[in-house]
Amino acid sequence: MTEQQPHAEPTPQDRPAQDRPAQDRPAQDPLRRSRTSGAWVAVVAAAVLLLLLVIFIAQNTQDVHLSFLVWDGSTPLSVALLIAAVIGIALTAVVGSLRILQLRRRVHRDRR
């Protein structure tokens, strides 16, 4: 023979948070993320990148001869590489922005 357990009422912890009374809900985490903490992480990351950039520039000071279309001259290697990187980043940002605009227009058109 099997014994049947009496049906127990759900405890407050078994119910979803929105169904529980306010005093039964867990308090918000005081160490949760905020805009200030996000900004702090961004500042620290930027400082580390700036330090690495300064080290890169300090180690690559030899002059290189560059020719581009009608421009011909000498510049430190680090400056030439940084200019090339900035131009690459700008081109990538332009192409990415155009794609985002294209997708937004398509979504806007499909919503009509």
Short mmCIF file of N, CA and C in Angstrom, two decimals, residues 6-15:
data_model
loop_
_atom_site.label_atom_id
_atom_site.label_comp_id
_atom_site.label_asym_id
_atom_site.label_seq_id
_atom_site.Cartn_x
_atom_site.Cartn_y
_atom_site.Cartn_z
N PRO A 6 -0.46 14.52 1.91
CA PRO A 6 -1.45 15.59 1.76
C PRO A 6 -0.86 16.70 0.88
N HIS A 7 -1.74 17.30 0.08
CA HIS A 7 -1.30 18.38 -0.83
C HIS A 7 -0.92 19.59 0.00
N ALA A 8 0.33 20.02 -0.14
CA ALA A 8 0.82 21.16 0.64
C ALA A 8 0.59 22.44 -0.13
N GLU A 9 0.30 23.49 0.58
CA GLU A 9 0.16 24.82 -0.03
C GLU A 9 1.54 25.30 -0.46
N PRO A 10 1.63 26.00 -1.60
CA PRO A 10 2.95 26.52 -2.00
C PRO A 10 3.44 27.56 -1.00
N THR A 11 4.71 27.50 -0.74
CA THR A 11 5.30 28.49 0.17
C THR A 11 5.52 29.79 -0.57
N PRO A 12 5.71 30.89 0.12
CA PRO A 12 5.94 32.17 -0.58
C PRO A 12 7.13 32.12 -1.52
N GLN A 13 8.15 31.30 -1.20
CA GLN A 13 9.32 31.22 -2.06
C GLN A 13 9.01 30.47 -3.36
N ASP A 14 7.96 29.63 -3.38
CA ASP A 14 7.59 28.88 -4.58
C ASP A 14 6.83 29.74 -5.58
N ARG A 15 6.23 30.82 -5.13
CA ARG A 15 5.46 31.68 -6.02
C ARG A 15 6.38 32.65 -6.75
#
